[in-house]
Every structure is written in structure tokens, then in C-alpha cells.
Coordinates of C-alpha atoms in Angstrom, one line a residue:
Chain A
X444 CA 11.9 -33.9 -18.7
X445 CA 8.4 -32.5 -19.3
X446 CA 7.3 -29.7 -17.0
X447 CA 4.2 -30.6 -15.0
X448 CA 1.1 -28.4 -15.0
X449 CA 0.3 -28.5 -11.3
X450 CA -2.8 -27.1 -9.7
X451 CA -3.8 -26.7 -6.1
X452 CA -7.0 -28.4 -5.0
X453 CA -9.9 -26.3 -3.8
X454 CA -8.1 -22.9 -3.6
X455 CA -6.5 -23.0 -7.1
X456 CA -3.0 -21.9 -8.0
X457 CA -3.8 -18.3 -8.8
X458 CA -5.3 -17.8 -5.3
X459 CA -2.2 -19.4 -3.7
X460 CA 0.1 -16.8 -5.4
X461 CA -2.3 -13.9 -4.6
X462 CA -2.5 -14.9 -0.9
X463 CA 1.2 -15.3 -0.5
X464 CA 2.1 -12.1 -2.4
X465 CA -0.5 -9.9 -0.7
X466 CA 0.4 -11.1 2.7
X467 CA 4.1 -10.5 2.0
X468 CA 3.4 -7.0 0.7
X469 CA 1.5 -6.1 3.8
X470 CA 4.7 -6.9 5.8
X471 CA 7.2 -5.6 3.3
X472 CA 5.6 -2.2 2.8
X473 CA 5.3 -1.8 6.5
X474 CA 8.9 -2.7 7.1
X475 CA 10.2 -0.3 4.4
X476 CA 8.1 2.6 5.6
X477 CA 8.6 1.9 9.3
X478 CA 12.4 1.7 9.0
X479 CA 12.6 5.2 7.5
X480 CA 10.0 6.5 10.0
X481 CA 12.0 5.1 12.9
X482 CA 15.3 6.5 11.5
X483 CA 13.7 9.9 11.1
X484 CA 12.3 9.7 14.6
X485 CA 15.7 8.8 16.0
X486 CA 17.1 11.8 14.1
X487 CA 14.4 14.0 15.5
X488 CA 15.2 12.7 19.0
X489 CA 18.9 13.7 18.4
X490 CA 17.9 17.2 17.2
X491 CA 15.1 18.0 19.7
X492 CA 16.4 16.0 22.7
X493 CA 12.8 14.8 23.3
X494 CA 13.1 11.3 24.7
X495 CA 9.9 10.0 23.2
X496 CA 11.4 10.1 19.7
X497 CA 14.2 7.8 20.8
X498 CA 11.8 5.5 22.7
X499 CA 9.6 5.2 19.7
X500 CA 12.4 4.7 17.3
X501 CA 14.0 1.9 19.4
X502 CA 10.7 0.1 20.0
X503 CA 9.8 0.3 16.3
X504 CA 13.3 -1.0 15.3
X505 CA 12.9 -4.0 17.6
X506 CA 9.5 -4.7 16.2
X507 CA 10.8 -4.5 12.6
X508 CA 13.6 -6.9 13.4
X509 CA 11.1 -9.4 14.8
X510 CA 8.7 -8.9 12.0
X511 CA 11.3 -9.3 9.3
X512 CA 11.1 -13.1 9.6
X513 CA 7.4 -13.1 8.7
X514 CA 7.9 -10.9 5.6
X515 CA 10.9 -12.8 4.4
X516 CA 9.3 -16.3 5.0
X517 CA 6.3 -15.3 2.9
X518 CA 8.6 -13.9 0.1
X519 CA 10.5 -17.2 -0.1
X520 CA 7.3 -19.3 0.0
X521 CA 5.9 -17.1 -2.8
X522 CA 9.0 -17.6 -5.0
X523 CA 8.8 -21.4 -4.3
X524 CA 5.1 -21.4 -5.2
X525 CA 5.7 -19.4 -8.4
X526 CA 8.5 -21.7 -9.5
X527 CA 6.4 -24.8 -8.8
X528 CA 3.0 -23.6 -10.1
X529 CA 4.1 -21.3 -13.0
X530 CA 7.5 -22.7 -14.1
X531 CA 7.3 -21.7 -17.7
X532 CA 6.2 -18.1 -16.8
X533 CA 8.9 -17.9 -14.2
X534 CA 11.6 -19.0 -16.7
X535 CA 10.5 -16.2 -19.0
X536 CA 10.7 -13.7 -16.1
X537 CA 14.1 -15.0 -15.1
X538 CA 15.4 -14.6 -18.7
X539 CA 14.1 -11.0 -19.0
X540 CA 14.9 -9.9 -15.5
X541 CA 18.0 -11.9 -14.5
X542 CA 20.0 -8.8 -13.4
X543 CA 17.0 -7.2 -11.7
X544 CA 16.4 -10.3 -9.6
X545 CA 20.1 -10.5 -8.8
X546 CA 20.2 -6.9 -7.6
X547 CA 16.9 -7.5 -5.7
X548 CA 18.5 -10.4 -3.9
X549 CA 21.5 -8.4 -2.8
X550 CA 19.4 -5.4 -1.8
X551 CA 17.3 -7.7 0.4
X552 CA 20.5 -9.1 1.9
X553 CA 21.8 -5.6 2.5
X554 CA 18.6 -4.6 4.2
X555 CA 18.6 -7.6 6.5
X556 CA 22.3 -7.0 7.5
X557 CA 21.9 -3.3 8.1
X558 CA 18.5 -3.5 9.9
X559 CA 19.9 -6.1 12.4
X560 CA 23.2 -4.1 12.8
X561 CA 21.2 -0.9 13.3
X562 CA 19.2 -2.4 16.2
X563 CA 22.1 -4.4 17.7
X564 CA 24.5 -1.4 18.0
X565 CA 21.9 0.9 19.5
X566 CA 23.7 1.1 22.8
X567 CA 27.2 0.8 21.4
X568 CA 26.8 3.8 19.2
X569 CA 24.9 5.8 21.9
X570 CA 27.6 8.5 21.8
X571 CA 27.9 8.5 18.0
X572 CA 24.2 9.0 17.3
X573 CA 24.6 10.6 13.9
X574 CA 26.4 7.5 12.6
X575 CA 23.7 5.3 14.1
X576 CA 21.0 7.3 12.4
X577 CA 22.8 6.7 9.1
X578 CA 22.5 3.0 9.7
X579 CA 18.7 3.3 9.8
X580 CA 18.5 5.4 6.6
X581 CA 20.9 3.0 4.8
X582 CA 18.6 0.1 5.8
X583 CA 15.7 2.1 4.4
X584 CA 17.5 2.8 1.2
X585 CA 18.2 -0.9 0.7
X586 CA 14.5 -1.6 1.2
X587 CA 13.5 1.0 -1.3
X588 CA 16.0 -0.4 -3.8
X589 CA 14.6 -3.9 -3.4
X590 CA 11.1 -2.5 -3.9
X591 CA 12.3 -0.7 -7.0
X592 CA 13.6 -3.9 -8.5
X593 CA 10.5 -5.9 -7.9
X594 CA 8.4 -2.9 -9.2
X595 CA 10.2 -3.2 -12.5
X596 CA 8.9 -6.8 -12.8
X597 CA 5.4 -6.0 -11.6
X598 CA 5.1 -3.0 -13.9
X599 CA 6.4 -4.9 -16.9
X600 CA 3.8 -7.6 -16.4
X601 CA 1.1 -4.9 -16.9
X602 CA 2.8 -2.6 -19.4
X603 CA 5.6 -4.5 -21.2
X604 CA 8.1 -2.1 -22.8
X605 CA 7.7 -1.7 -26.6
X606 CA 11.3 -2.8 -27.1
X607 CA 13.4 -5.9 -27.4
X608 CA 13.5 -7.6 -24.1
X609 CA 17.3 -7.6 -24.1
X610 CA 17.2 -3.8 -24.1
X611 CA 17.7 -3.7 -20.3
X612 CA 17.1 0.0 -19.8
X613 CA 13.8 0.1 -21.6
X614 CA 12.6 -3.1 -20.2
X615 CA 13.4 -1.9 -16.7
X616 CA 12.1 1.6 -17.3
X617 CA 8.9 0.4 -18.9
X618 CA 5.9 2.8 -19.2
X619 CA 4.6 2.4 -15.6
X620 CA 7.7 1.6 -13.6
X621 CA 8.3 5.2 -12.5
X622 CA 4.7 6.1 -11.5
X623 CA 4.3 2.7 -9.7
X624 CA 7.5 3.3 -7.8
X625 CA 6.4 6.7 -6.8
X626 CA 3.0 5.4 -5.8
X627 CA 4.5 2.7 -3.6
X628 CA 7.3 4.9 -2.2
X629 CA 4.7 7.4 -0.9
X630 CA 2.3 4.6 0.0
X631 CA 4.8 2.8 2.3
X632 CA 5.1 5.9 4.6
X633 CA 1.3 6.4 4.5
X634 CA 0.6 2.7 5.2
X635 CA 3.2 2.4 8.0
X636 CA 2.1 5.7 9.5
X637 CA -1.6 4.7 9.7
X638 CA -0.6 1.4 11.3
X639 CA 1.6 3.1 13.8
X640 CA -1.2 5.5 14.7
X641 CA -3.6 2.7 15.1
X642 CA -1.2 0.8 17.4
X643 CA -0.6 4.0 19.4
X644 CA -4.4 4.4 19.8
X645 CA -4.9 0.8 20.9
X646 CA -2.1 1.1 23.5
X647 CA -3.4 4.5 24.6
X648 CA -6.8 3.1 25.4
X649 CA -5.2 0.3 27.4
X650 CA -2.7 2.4 29.3
X651 CA -3.4 3.5 32.9
X652 CA -0.1 5.3 33.7
X653 CA 0.0 9.0 32.9
X654 CA 3.4 8.9 31.1
X655 CA 2.3 5.9 29.0
X656 CA -1.0 7.7 28.0
X657 CA 1.0 10.8 27.0
X658 CA 3.5 8.7 25.0
X659 CA 0.9 6.6 23.2
X660 CA -1.3 9.7 22.5
X661 CA 1.8 11.3 21.0
X662 CA 2.5 8.1 19.0
X663 CA -1.0 8.2 17.4
X664 CA -0.5 11.9 16.5
X665 CA 3.0 11.2 15.1
X666 CA 1.8 8.2 13.1
X667 CA -1.1 10.0 11.6
X668 CA 1.0 12.9 10.4
X669 CA 3.0 10.4 8.3
X670 CA -0.2 8.5 7.3
X671 CA -2.3 11.4 6.3
X672 CA 0.5 13.6 5.1
X673 CA 1.6 11.0 2.5
X674 CA -1.9 9.9 1.7
X675 CA -2.9 13.2 0.2
X676 CA -0.1 13.0 -2.3
X677 CA -1.6 9.8 -3.7
X678 CA -4.4 11.1 -5.9
X679 CA -2.0 12.9 -8.2
X680 CA 0.5 10.1 -8.3
X681 CA -2.3 7.5 -8.7
X682 CA -3.6 9.6 -11.6
X683 CA -0.2 9.5 -13.2
X684 CA 0.0 5.8 -12.7
X685 CA -3.5 5.2 -14.2
X686 CA -2.7 7.4 -17.1
X687 CA 0.3 5.3 -17.8
X688 CA -1.9 2.1 -17.7
X689 CA -4.5 3.7 -20.0
X690 CA -1.9 4.6 -22.6
X691 CA 0.0 1.3 -22.5
X692 CA -2.6 -1.3 -21.5
X693 CA -6.0 0.3 -22.5
X694 CA -8.0 -2.9 -22.2
X695 CA -6.7 -3.5 -18.7
X696 CA -7.5 0.2 -17.8
X697 CA -11.0 -0.2 -19.1
X698 CA -11.6 -3.3 -17.0
X699 CA -10.9 -1.5 -13.8
X700 CA -12.2 2.0 -14.6
X701 CA -15.2 1.4 -16.9
X702 CA -15.9 -2.3 -17.1
X703 CA -17.3 -4.9 -14.8
X704 CA -14.6 -4.4 -12.2
X705 CA -14.9 -0.6 -11.9
X706 CA -16.4 -1.1 -8.5
X707 CA -12.9 -1.8 -7.3
X708 CA -11.9 1.8 -7.9
X709 CA -15.1 2.9 -6.1
X710 CA -14.3 0.6 -3.2
X711 CA -10.7 2.0 -3.1
X712 CA -12.1 5.6 -3.0
X713 CA -14.6 4.5 -0.3
X714 CA -11.7 3.3 1.9
X715 CA -9.7 6.5 1.2
X716 CA -12.9 8.6 2.0
X717 CA -13.2 6.9 5.4
X718 CA -9.5 7.4 6.2
X719 CA -9.6 11.0 5.2
X720 CA -12.7 11.8 7.1
X721 CA -11.5 9.9 10.2
X722 CA -8.1 11.7 10.1
X723 CA -9.6 15.1 9.6
X724 CA -12.0 14.5 12.5
X725 CA -9.1 13.5 14.6
X726 CA -7.2 16.7 13.7
X727 CA -10.3 18.7 14.7
X728 CA -10.4 17.0 18.0
X729 CA -6.7 17.3 18.6
X730 CA -6.6 21.0 18.0
X731 CA -8.5 21.5 21.2
X732 CA -5.4 20.4 23.1
X733 CA -2.9 22.7 21.4
X734 CA -0.6 24.4 23.9
X735 CA -1.3 27.7 22.2
X736 CA -5.1 27.9 21.8
X737 CA -6.1 28.2 18.2
X738 CA -9.9 28.6 18.0
X739 CA -9.9 30.1 14.5
X740 CA -7.7 27.3 13.1
X741 CA -9.9 24.8 14.7
X742 CA -13.0 26.3 13.1
X743 CA -11.2 26.3 9.7
X744 CA -10.4 22.7 10.2
X745 CA -14.1 22.0 10.9
X746 CA -14.9 23.7 7.6
X747 CA -12.3 21.6 5.9
X748 CA -13.9 18.5 7.3
X749 CA -17.2 19.5 5.6
X750 CA -15.4 20.0 2.3
X751 CA -13.6 16.6 2.8
X752 CA -16.9 14.9 3.1
X753 CA -18.3 16.7 0.0
X754 CA -15.3 15.8 -2.1
X755 CA -15.1 12.2 -0.9
X756 CA -18.8 11.7 -1.7
X757 CA -18.1 12.8 -5.3
X758 CA -15.5 10.1 -5.6
X759 CA -17.7 7.2 -4.5
X760 CA -20.8 7.8 -6.6
X761 CA -21.0 5.0 -9.2
X762 CA -21.4 5.9 -12.9
X763 CA -24.2 3.5 -13.5
X764 CA -26.6 1.2 -11.5
X765 CA -24.5 -1.9 -12.2
X766 CA -22.6 -1.8 -8.9
X767 CA -21.0 -5.2 -8.5
X768 CA -22.3 -7.5 -11.2
X769 CA -20.1 -10.4 -10.0
X770 CA -22.4 -10.8 -6.9
X771 CA -25.6 -9.6 -8.5
X772 CA -25.6 -6.0 -7.1
X773 CA -27.3 -4.6 -10.2
X774 CA -30.2 -2.2 -9.8
X775 CA -32.7 -0.3 -12.0
X776 CA -31.5 -1.4 -15.4
X777 CA -27.8 -1.8 -14.6
X778 CA -25.5 -0.3 -17.1
X779 CA -28.3 1.4 -19.0
X780 CA -29.1 3.6 -16.0
X781 CA -26.5 6.3 -15.9
X782 CA -25.8 8.3 -12.8
X783 CA -24.6 11.8 -14.0
X784 CA -22.8 12.7 -10.8
X785 CA -20.8 9.5 -10.9
X786 CA -19.0 10.3 -14.2
X787 CA -15.3 10.6 -14.2
X788 CA -15.4 14.0 -16.0
X789 CA -15.8 16.4 -14.3
X790 CA -17.1 15.1 -11.0
X791 CA -14.5 12.6 -10.0
X792 CA -11.7 14.9 -11.1
X793 CA -13.2 17.7 -9.0
X794 CA -13.5 15.2 -6.1
X795 CA -9.8 14.1 -6.4
X796 CA -8.4 17.6 -6.8
X797 CA -10.6 19.0 -4.1
X798 CA -9.6 16.2 -1.7
X799 CA -5.9 17.0 -2.2
X800 CA -6.3 20.7 -1.8
X801 CA -8.3 20.4 1.4
X802 CA -5.9 17.7 2.6
X803 CA -2.9 20.0 2.2
X804 CA -4.9 22.8 3.9
X805 CA -5.7 20.5 6.9
X806 CA -2.2 19.1 7.3
X807 CA -0.7 22.6 7.0
X808 CA -3.0 23.9 9.8
X809 CA -2.2 20.8 11.9
X810 CA 1.5 21.1 11.4
X811 CA 1.4 24.7 12.4
X812 CA -0.3 23.7 15.6
X813 CA 2.2 20.9 16.1
X814 CA 5.0 23.4 16.0
X815 CA 3.8 25.0 19.3
X816 CA 2.9 21.6 20.8
X817 CA 0.0 19.7 22.2
X818 CA -1.1 18.6 25.7
X819 CA -0.8 14.8 25.2
X820 CA -2.7 12.2 27.2
X821 CA -6.1 13.9 27.2
X822 CA -7.6 12.6 23.9
X823 CA -11.1 11.2 23.9
X824 CA -11.8 7.6 23.2
X825 CA -13.6 8.2 20.0
X826 CA -10.5 10.0 18.5
X827 CA -8.6 6.8 19.2
X828 CA -11.3 4.7 17.6
X829 CA -10.8 7.0 14.5
X830 CA -7.1 6.0 14.4
X831 CA -7.8 2.3 14.9
X832 CA -10.4 2.4 12.2
X833 CA -7.9 4.1 9.8
X834 CA -5.3 1.4 10.6
X835 CA -7.8 -1.4 9.7
X836 CA -9.0 0.4 6.6
X837 CA -5.4 1.1 5.3
X838 CA -4.9 -2.7 5.3
X839 CA -8.1 -3.2 3.3
X840 CA -7.0 -0.4 0.9
X841 CA -3.7 -2.2 0.3
X842 CA -5.5 -5.5 -0.4
X843 CA -8.0 -3.7 -2.8
X844 CA -5.2 -1.9 -4.7
X845 CA -3.1 -5.1 -5.1
X846 CA -6.1 -7.0 -6.3
X847 CA -7.1 -4.2 -8.7
X848 CA -3.7 -4.1 -10.4
X849 CA -3.4 -7.8 -10.8
X850 CA -6.9 -8.5 -11.9
X851 CA -6.6 -5.7 -14.6
X852 CA -4.4 -8.1 -16.6
X853 CA -7.2 -10.6 -16.7
X854 CA -9.2 -8.3 -19.0
X855 CA -12.1 -10.4 -20.2
X856 CA -10.4 -13.7 -19.3
X857 CA -10.3 -14.6 -23.0
X858 CA -7.4 -15.1 -22.3
X859 CA -6.2 -13.4 -19.1
X860 CA -2.6 -12.3 -19.2
X861 CA 0.3 -13.0 -16.9
X862 CA 2.3 -10.5 -19.0
X863 CA -0.1 -8.2 -20.8
X864 CA -0.6 -9.2 -24.4
X865 CA 2.4 -11.5 -24.2
X866 CA 1.9 -14.5 -21.9
X867 CA -1.5 -15.9 -21.1
X868 CA -2.7 -17.3 -17.8
X869 CA -2.0 -20.7 -19.2
X870 CA 1.7 -19.7 -19.6
X871 CA 1.3 -19.6 -23.4
X872 CA 3.5 -17.2 -25.4
X873 CA 1.5 -15.0 -27.8
X874 CA 3.9 -13.3 -30.1
X875 CA 1.6 -11.5 -32.6
X876 CA 0.1 -9.2 -29.9
X877 CA 3.2 -8.8 -27.7
X878 CA 5.0 -5.5 -28.1
X879 CA 8.1 -6.7 -26.2
X880 CA 10.2 -8.4 -28.9
X881 CA 12.3 -11.4 -28.5
X882 CA 10.4 -13.3 -25.7
X883 CA 10.5 -16.4 -27.9
X884 CA 14.3 -16.3 -27.9
X885 CA 16.4 -16.5 -31.1
X886 CA 17.7 -13.3 -32.7
X887 CA 15.8 -10.8 -30.6
X888 CA 16.4 -12.6 -27.3
X889 CA 20.1 -13.4 -27.7
Chain B
X291 CA -17.8 7.6 -24.9
X292 CA -20.6 5.6 -23.5
X293 CA -20.7 3.4 -26.6
X294 CA -17.0 2.8 -26.3
X295 CA -17.4 1.9 -22.7
X296 CA -20.1 -0.6 -23.5
X297 CA -18.2 -2.0 -26.4
X298 CA -15.2 -2.6 -24.3
X299 CA -17.3 -4.6 -21.9
X300 CA -18.4 -6.9 -24.7
X301 CA -16.3 -9.8 -23.4
X302 CA -17.2 -9.3 -19.8
X303 CA -16.1 -10.8 -16.4
X304 CA -19.4 -9.9 -14.8
X305 CA -20.6 -13.5 -14.5
X306 CA -18.0 -15.4 -12.6
X307 CA -18.4 -19.1 -11.7
X308 CA -19.3 -20.0 -8.1
X309 CA -15.9 -21.5 -7.6
X310 CA -14.4 -18.2 -8.7
X311 CA -16.4 -16.3 -6.1
X312 CA -15.5 -18.8 -3.5
X313 CA -11.8 -18.5 -4.2
X314 CA -12.0 -14.7 -4.1
X315 CA -13.5 -14.6 -0.6
X316 CA -11.3 -17.5 0.6
X317 CA -8.2 -15.7 -0.7
X318 CA -9.3 -12.5 1.1
X319 CA -9.9 -14.4 4.3
X320 CA -6.5 -16.2 4.1
X321 CA -4.6 -12.9 3.5
X322 CA -6.3 -11.3 6.6
X323 CA -5.7 -14.4 8.6
X324 CA -2.0 -14.8 7.7
X325 CA -1.3 -11.1 8.2
X326 CA -3.1 -10.7 11.5
X327 CA -1.8 -14.0 13.0
X328 CA 1.8 -13.2 12.1
X329 CA 1.4 -9.7 13.4
X330 CA -0.1 -11.0 16.7
X331 CA 2.6 -13.6 17.0
X332 CA 5.3 -10.9 16.6
X333 CA 3.6 -8.8 19.2
X334 CA 3.3 -11.8 21.6
X335 CA 7.0 -12.7 21.4
X336 CA 8.1 -9.1 22.0
X337 CA 5.7 -7.8 24.6
X338 CA 7.5 -8.9 27.7
X339 CA 10.8 -7.1 26.9

């Protein structure tokens, strides 16, 4: 029976997959990050005996349980859409990654079972708290393993291993699997942290009771430590990831870093610049309410805010006047007009390294202040708007990053690739360019 | 380096079709719509507990 080549009217089948996957990832990344943040918070409650950690962990666990259905429904819908719209491509993937998909499915199952059990036995294990905390971390572990499995597939699509496809280890550990996994591992905490901070800020602004204001003010602070703390690790991990892409899929790298879609990287840095500046400004504000007054540290943080702005500006200057050619944003001669300060070397490297160093400095100062505590419930409205803005921007960052990675494989659209240099967007196998041997079956694929 | 960069842009994607642009923005709108509505729904079913 011939396989139909279905398309979706108006929206197109590529967009259908993009929408389903991106929406799924926005939930999945939050759930993986939030489970571990909640389990850590529960553990901190156990150690410090501060009730807000327990309250936060339990409320977040309930939200995760309820949110799980949305993430899972989108995942199933995505797989159904992939099988229906890209059946040939999916059969290649299934042949290459049978074991990976199988492990993925069981990790997903394990995560569901343990997350539900974790929330359900909260009261039952109230006197065996250590055991209960383990439930949360085990659920987080299953989530991370599920992510690791799907990362093997996603990284292989961009940088297929230069090995026979039946060499399971090399196919799994293709050139960008490890950096992608690190990037997403850290990203989950950062993303979930910013969303939690944004939610805390929103509730703080709407709370009238004093204890609620204290709790939600603390939630914003706690979420931002996760969000910003892990965000500042991303430049070096992202650099490692991009280096892997440059070495294994140079044309794809050039599309997103030098070519017509280099604006995506600038847009990404723009989002990160806004989040970094908003977070540092929040820290500056919050240091006013330290239990132990720290005027010198606050002044140093203000200085760090200045450096943050300087370094972020370096990262968002375009290298030429062709900003977004796709929508006609081309000025003063376009690509022929070079902007020296926008070049990667040395300016963007200085910007990225500077951003990380200043970020570490700021978070170290803030954590030192956190050790002696804050007076919660007194934050200004604008500091909460900074948290809400960061939460919105982190979602835009996730969408931008997802689009960037996937569109890199399109190269010049002649042809675009589903698996880089191996399978075209039309699901045709190209064996002469493909470095992964044996995709066509036969001897190499037995 | 600059010559290399320009050479690599020879087959460019800088001139997409109008349907391509339409799908790009529609896709973005749908992602935000699905995410925010599912998130709001989850909040709504949990807020009275």
C-alpha cells in the first residue's frame, strides 16, 4: 500500500509539527525543572524547618500533576502528527532509534507514576520526609532521562554521527548530544525558575494579606535565584554546543551565525539581555531589604548592573546592516555595510564572557545577602514587574532557541534537511552526502 | 572571513514567500495561544483548592 504524502491546508505540515513540539517543550521543560526545584524546596523545608519551603513544594507539586496532562497530550498529538505527515522519515527514525524510543517511553511512564505517587503520599509520608523527598528527586531523574533520550534524536537530526547507524553508542552519543543535554539540563532549571518568579510576582501584586505578601515575595526571590543562577551558566554551555554544530554541520552553523538567519542569535541575545538586566535590577532593589544592612554590597551590585548593560549591548549589535532580510529590515547597503562592534571576535566573545563573570559576581553577592535573610513583603511594584517581564521573556527565549535549532537544518532550502545531509524535507534519502552509513538498509543497516 | 561569510550565503533564505512569512507568524501565534490557554486552564481548575 503506497504511503500518502499528506499536507495540511493553510498552515502547512512543517508548521503543525513546529507548533505541537514547541508547545510541548514549553510544558515538558517546565515540568522537569519544576519537579526538581519542588523536591529541593521540600528538602530545604526539612532541613531549615521554614514552613514556606514546604508550602511552596506542595503547591508546585499539585500544579505539576495537573499540568502533566497538557504536556503529555501535546506529546502524543505530536507523535501522531509526525507519523501521519512524515511517515517515511519517522520509519527511518524508528529504525535508528528503536531502543532510544523504547527507553524514552518507559522513562516517561516512570515519571508519571512517581510524580503522581509523590503528590499523593504527601500526608502519608509526613513523618518519613526523607523518603518522600526521594520520590521527588526520582521523578526528576526519570524526567531528565526522558529528555536525554529525545535529545539523542534531536541532536542526531542536526549532527548525525559519522558512523554506521547500527553502532548504537556512537549514534546515541553523536557530536552534539552531550552539549545539547547540558544546555537543556541547565535550561530547565532556569526556565522553570523564571516562570516561578513571575508567578510569585503576579500573586504578590494581587495579595492583600500580609502573610501572603511575604510568601509570594519570597517565591519571586527563590524562583529568580534558580532562574538567574542557571542562566549565567548558559553562555559557556551554549558556546560548546555551537562549537559542536560548527564542526559537524558547518552550513547549518553559518545559516544561524553568519547568514540570513543570524538575526535569530541577536534576538536570542536581546532576550537574555533583558532578563539579565531585569534580574540584576531586582537584586539591587532587594538588597535594600536585607536583614543585615549591606550598603557596600548594594553599591557593588549597582556597579555590576552597569557592566551588565555594557556587556549585553556588545552582544546585540548586528555585524552588518542587513538586520532581518526576510521582512525587509535592510539598511544602508545591507551586508556591504559592516558594523565593526558587531563582529563575533573579539566583541561578542568579550560580551559573553563579561556577562558570565558579572553574573557570577552578582549572584554571589545576592546569595551572601540571602544567607542572613531578607524582610519579605515590602518589595516595590516595579521589582515585581521585572520578574513578570522575565517570565514572559523566558518563554520567548525558549521559542526563539527552538526555532533557531530547527531552522538551521534548512540551510539554503535547496534542499532543507530533516536529518542533516541525509534526509531532505521531502523525506528523500541522500546517501552520497550522508556521513551516517547504512540508512538505506542492507549490509550497513542490518 | 567576510568573503567566506558572503560565499556561504550564496544560496540564501533571505527572500521567503509570503505564505512562508504567514506560516511563521501563525505558528508563533498558535504556540503562544496553546501554551497560555493550557496554562490558564490548569490554573483555573486548581485555584479553588
